[in-house]
Short mmCIF file of C-alpha atoms in Angstrom, two decimals:
data_model
loop_
_atom_site.label_atom_id
_atom_site.label_comp_id
_atom_site.label_asym_id
_atom_site.label_seq_id
_atom_site.Cartn_x
_atom_site.Cartn_y
_atom_site.Cartn_z
CA ALA A 25 1.37 -9.46 -3.61
CA VAL A 26 -0.41 -6.70 -1.68
CA LEU A 27 -0.24 -3.57 -3.85
CA PRO A 28 -0.28 -0.06 -2.32
CA PHE A 29 -3.71 0.94 -1.06
CA ASP A 30 -5.30 4.13 -2.48
CA ASN A 31 -5.93 6.90 0.00
CA LEU A 32 -9.46 8.09 -0.73
CA SER A 33 -9.53 10.38 2.33
CA ARG A 34 -9.90 14.07 1.72
CA ASP A 35 -6.96 14.73 3.96
CA PRO A 36 -3.72 13.86 2.08
CA ASP A 37 -2.03 13.37 5.47
CA ASN A 38 -4.06 10.19 5.78
CA ALA A 39 -1.95 8.54 3.10
CA PHE A 40 0.22 7.08 5.95
CA PHE A 41 -2.96 5.45 7.33
CA ALA A 42 -3.63 3.74 4.03
CA GLU A 43 0.03 2.53 3.96
CA GLY A 44 -0.46 1.25 7.54
CA VAL A 45 -3.54 -0.85 6.63
CA GLN A 46 -1.73 -2.31 3.64
CA ASP A 47 1.35 -3.03 5.79
CA GLU A 48 -0.65 -4.67 8.55
CA ILE A 49 -2.46 -7.02 6.13
CA LEU A 50 0.76 -7.94 4.38
CA THR A 51 2.48 -8.60 7.77
CA ARG A 52 -0.33 -10.93 8.88
CA LEU A 53 -0.29 -12.83 5.51
CA ALA A 54 3.50 -13.14 5.70
CA LYS A 55 3.01 -15.16 8.96
CA VAL A 56 1.35 -17.95 6.99
CA ALA A 57 4.09 -20.42 5.98
CA ASP A 58 1.82 -21.86 3.23
CA LEU A 59 1.72 -18.49 1.38
CA LYS A 60 4.50 -16.80 -0.51
CA VAL A 61 4.09 -13.08 0.14
CA ILE A 62 6.07 -10.39 -1.68
CA ALA A 63 7.78 -7.77 0.61
CA ARG A 64 6.27 -4.29 0.69
CA THR A 65 9.49 -2.69 -0.54
CA SER A 66 9.05 -4.61 -3.80
CA THR A 67 5.40 -3.61 -4.31
CA GLN A 68 5.68 0.09 -3.48
CA LYS A 69 6.70 1.14 -6.93
CA PHE A 70 3.36 -0.12 -8.30
CA LYS A 71 0.11 1.85 -8.03
CA SER A 72 -3.16 0.35 -6.78
CA SER A 73 -5.44 -1.10 -9.48
CA PRO A 74 -2.86 -1.08 -12.30
CA GLU A 75 -4.16 -1.53 -15.87
CA ASN A 76 -1.48 -4.10 -16.73
CA LEU A 77 -2.20 -6.45 -13.86
CA SER A 78 -0.73 -9.55 -15.50
CA GLU A 79 2.56 -7.69 -16.23
CA VAL A 80 2.80 -6.51 -12.63
CA ALA A 81 2.21 -10.10 -11.48
CA LYS A 82 4.86 -11.34 -13.85
CA GLN A 83 7.46 -8.82 -12.58
CA LEU A 84 6.73 -9.79 -8.95
CA GLY A 85 6.47 -13.52 -9.71
CA VAL A 86 3.03 -13.92 -8.21
CA LEU A 87 -0.29 -15.35 -9.25
CA ASN A 88 -2.67 -13.45 -6.98
CA ILE A 89 -2.79 -9.72 -6.18
CA LEU A 90 -4.71 -7.87 -3.50
CA GLU A 91 -5.76 -4.33 -4.31
CA GLY A 92 -7.46 -1.88 -1.98
CA SER A 93 -8.42 1.60 -0.91
CA VAL A 94 -8.91 3.22 2.43
CA GLN A 95 -11.13 6.18 3.28
CA LYS A 96 -10.89 7.64 6.80
CA ALA A 97 -13.01 10.35 8.27
CA ASN A 98 -13.00 11.16 11.92
CA ASP A 99 -13.68 7.87 13.75
CA GLN A 100 -15.05 6.08 10.68
CA VAL A 101 -13.07 4.11 8.18
CA ARG A 102 -13.95 2.34 4.92
CA VAL A 103 -11.66 -0.36 3.61
CA ASN A 104 -12.39 -1.75 0.07
CA VAL A 105 -10.42 -4.82 -0.96
CA GLN A 106 -10.39 -7.19 -3.95
CA LEU A 107 -8.34 -10.33 -4.43
CA ILE A 108 -7.60 -11.05 -8.14
CA ASN A 109 -6.11 -13.95 -10.06
CA ALA A 110 -3.74 -12.00 -12.30
CA LEU A 111 -3.41 -14.83 -14.83
CA THR A 112 -7.10 -14.97 -15.67
CA ASN A 113 -7.94 -11.38 -14.43
CA THR A 114 -10.87 -12.79 -12.43
CA HIS A 115 -12.00 -11.71 -8.96
CA LEU A 116 -11.54 -14.37 -6.33
CA TRP A 117 -13.05 -12.25 -3.53
CA ALA A 118 -14.05 -8.65 -2.80
CA GLU A 119 -15.47 -6.92 0.26
CA ILE A 120 -16.19 -3.44 1.58
CA TYR A 121 -15.75 -2.84 5.33
CA ASP A 122 -17.58 0.14 6.82
CA ARG A 123 -16.46 0.25 10.45
CA LYS A 124 -15.51 2.48 13.35
CA LEU A 125 -11.80 3.26 13.52
CA THR A 126 -11.49 1.17 16.67
CA ASP A 127 -12.43 -1.92 14.61
CA ILE A 128 -9.55 -1.53 12.13
CA PHE A 129 -7.54 -4.28 13.77
CA ALA A 130 -10.39 -6.80 13.39
CA VAL A 131 -10.81 -5.72 9.78
CA GLU A 132 -7.11 -6.34 9.01
CA SER A 133 -7.27 -9.78 10.67
CA ASP A 134 -10.45 -10.71 8.86
CA ILE A 135 -9.01 -9.69 5.49
CA ALA A 136 -5.82 -11.78 5.99
CA LYS A 137 -7.76 -14.82 7.24
CA THR A 138 -10.23 -14.63 4.34
CA ILE A 139 -7.41 -14.35 1.80
CA ALA A 140 -5.70 -17.42 3.31
CA ASP A 141 -8.93 -19.35 3.25
CA THR A 142 -9.72 -18.28 -0.35
CA LEU A 143 -6.24 -19.39 -1.50
CA GLN A 144 -6.71 -22.63 0.45
CA ALA A 145 -3.65 -22.05 2.62
CA LYS A 146 -3.32 -24.37 5.51
CA LEU A 147 -3.19 -22.44 8.80
CA THR A 148 -1.60 -23.83 11.99
CA GLY A 149 -3.01 -22.89 15.35
CA SER A 150 -0.16 -20.48 16.05
CA GLU A 151 -0.60 -18.85 12.64
CA LYS A 152 -4.28 -18.25 13.33
CA GLN A 153 -3.31 -16.64 16.59
CA MET A 154 -0.70 -14.43 14.90
CA ILE A 155 -3.15 -13.33 12.23
CA ALA A 156 -5.70 -12.34 14.89
CA ALA A 157 -3.17 -10.70 17.20
CA GLN A 158 -3.54 -6.96 17.86
CA PRO A 159 -0.18 -5.14 18.32
CA THR A 160 -2.06 -2.44 20.27
CA THR A 161 -5.67 -1.67 21.10
CA ASP A 162 -5.04 2.10 21.08
CA THR A 163 -5.95 3.63 17.67
CA THR A 164 -4.04 6.82 18.45
CA ALA A 165 -0.84 4.84 19.15
CA TYR A 166 -1.52 2.82 15.96
CA GLU A 167 -1.72 5.94 13.91
CA LEU A 168 1.40 7.47 15.46
CA TYR A 169 3.35 4.21 14.80
CA HIS A 170 2.41 4.22 11.12
CA LYS A 171 3.27 7.86 10.76
CA GLY A 172 6.70 6.93 12.09
CA ARG A 173 7.02 3.90 9.90
CA SER A 174 6.06 5.91 6.77
CA LEU A 175 8.79 8.51 7.56
CA TRP A 176 11.37 5.83 8.41
CA GLU A 177 10.90 4.17 5.06
CA LYS A 178 11.70 7.45 3.19
CA ARG A 179 15.16 7.58 4.82
CA THR A 180 16.09 11.03 3.34
CA GLY A 181 16.55 14.36 5.14
CA ASP A 182 15.15 14.55 8.67
CA ASN A 183 12.78 11.71 8.26
CA ILE A 184 14.45 9.24 10.63
CA PRO A 185 14.58 11.70 13.57
CA ARG A 186 10.94 12.57 12.86
CA ALA A 187 10.14 8.90 12.74
CA ILE A 188 11.65 8.42 16.24
CA GLU A 189 9.51 11.26 17.57
CA PHE A 190 6.30 9.55 16.26
CA TYR A 191 7.40 6.17 17.59
CA GLU A 192 8.07 7.66 21.02
CA GLN A 193 4.66 9.39 20.99
CA ALA A 194 3.10 5.98 20.18
CA ILE A 195 4.97 4.50 23.16
CA ALA A 196 3.80 7.33 25.44
CA GLN A 197 0.20 6.53 24.28
CA ASP A 198 0.65 2.77 24.79
CA PRO A 199 3.78 1.83 26.88
CA ASN A 200 3.23 -1.88 25.98
CA TYR A 201 3.36 -1.34 22.24
CA ALA A 202 6.18 -3.76 21.39
CA LEU A 203 6.24 -2.82 17.68
CA ALA A 204 6.72 0.84 18.44
CA TYR A 205 9.86 -0.01 20.48
CA ALA A 206 11.06 -2.11 17.52
CA GLY A 207 10.45 1.00 15.34
CA VAL A 208 12.60 3.06 17.65
CA ALA A 209 15.34 0.38 17.47
CA ASN A 210 15.34 0.21 13.69
CA ALA A 211 15.36 3.99 13.43
CA TYR A 212 18.32 4.48 15.84
CA VAL A 213 20.32 1.75 14.17
CA LEU A 214 20.17 3.76 10.91
CA LEU A 215 20.39 7.21 12.28
CA PRO A 216 24.26 7.67 12.08
CA PHE A 217 24.19 6.81 8.42
CA TYR A 218 21.69 9.51 7.55
CA THR A 219 22.48 12.28 10.10
CA ALA A 220 25.42 13.53 12.17
CA ALA A 221 24.21 11.50 15.18
CA PRO A 222 27.12 9.78 17.10
CA ARG A 223 27.26 6.07 16.17
CA ALA A 224 27.98 4.56 19.62
CA ALA A 225 25.15 6.42 21.35
CA SER A 226 22.64 5.68 18.57
CA LEU A 227 23.47 1.97 18.53
CA ALA A 228 23.17 1.80 22.33
CA LYS A 229 19.67 3.30 22.13
CA ALA A 230 18.81 0.89 19.35
CA LYS A 231 19.81 -2.16 21.44
CA GLU A 232 17.90 -0.83 24.49
CA ALA A 233 14.68 -0.35 22.44
CA ALA A 234 14.99 -3.72 20.71
CA LEU A 235 15.44 -5.55 24.00
CA LYS A 236 12.46 -3.67 25.51
CA SER A 237 10.38 -4.73 22.49
CA LEU A 238 11.38 -8.38 22.96
CA GLN A 239 10.71 -8.18 26.65
CA LEU A 240 7.14 -7.23 25.87
CA ASP A 241 6.80 -9.77 22.94
CA PRO A 242 9.63 -12.20 22.10
CA LYS A 243 8.09 -12.82 18.67
CA VAL A 244 8.52 -9.27 17.26
CA ALA A 245 10.47 -10.01 14.05
CA GLU A 246 11.34 -6.32 13.60
CA ALA A 247 13.05 -6.22 17.01
CA HIS A 248 15.16 -9.31 16.13
CA ALA A 249 16.09 -7.65 12.80
CA ALA A 250 17.22 -4.51 14.67
CA LEU A 251 19.39 -6.63 16.96
CA GLY A 252 20.80 -8.34 13.85
CA LYS A 253 21.87 -4.92 12.46
CA PHE A 254 23.21 -3.93 15.89
CA ASN A 255 25.34 -7.08 16.11
CA PHE A 256 26.54 -6.68 12.57
CA PHE A 257 27.76 -3.13 13.11
CA ASN A 258 29.52 -4.37 16.25
CA MET A 259 31.26 -7.13 14.19
CA ASP A 260 29.40 -9.89 16.00
CA LEU A 261 28.59 -11.77 12.82
CA ALA A 262 27.45 -14.98 14.52
CA GLY A 263 25.10 -13.00 16.71
CA SER A 264 23.84 -11.05 13.73
CA MET A 265 23.02 -14.26 11.82
CA ARG A 266 21.25 -15.68 14.85
CA GLU A 267 19.04 -12.64 15.24
CA TYR A 268 18.30 -12.42 11.47
CA GLN A 269 17.38 -16.12 11.45
CA ARG A 270 15.13 -15.63 14.45
CA ALA A 271 13.40 -12.70 12.61
CA ILE A 272 12.81 -14.89 9.55
CA LYS A 273 11.46 -17.70 11.70
#
């Protein structure tokens, strides 16, 4: 389990950035078939560095927990992580990364690979490639995407329309950012359920964005999940199952 990362930045608005680092590391670890990784939605209710680590591990059904903190200032970022065996409360690995913001992708990849190595997970060639993959090389687009994702997860009020704005800004910054298109798709597919947006138009935009994402990268699970929702709401249950299974794969 990857617990929520503490935001140690002076600017509280950087909380989304800490969420983003946690999310990227979790996503990369989840690509390793040899590891069982708990979804972020299940870990978000826990705080980083909990006192009752063994109880948290018991509730989540895990043996090992990654805790961390992120401190961002201008173009510098510090990421502090520690991998703990919750059963024995012993540190398996810990590291502090002091890097430029542009190196954040390499840091996330390195953390995921080191965790996999520490837990003696067997990595296939394609899994190594996926762990090392960079969804974008543009740090501004990266930050805009995670602002959108943070709002999208909140669901309430005007958060989904605001999420779409951030996703579209990320795309304007990097037109090849497949994940940002997937973000747009998953936001539009939910929009009619939280706002007065017309359902048919929203679903059409969701499908368009999902297909654009997959055109850029056929292996974006989030885009397949968005198409799964789209097909479900259009009563194409076989198509929905096919896309969900592709996302899981």
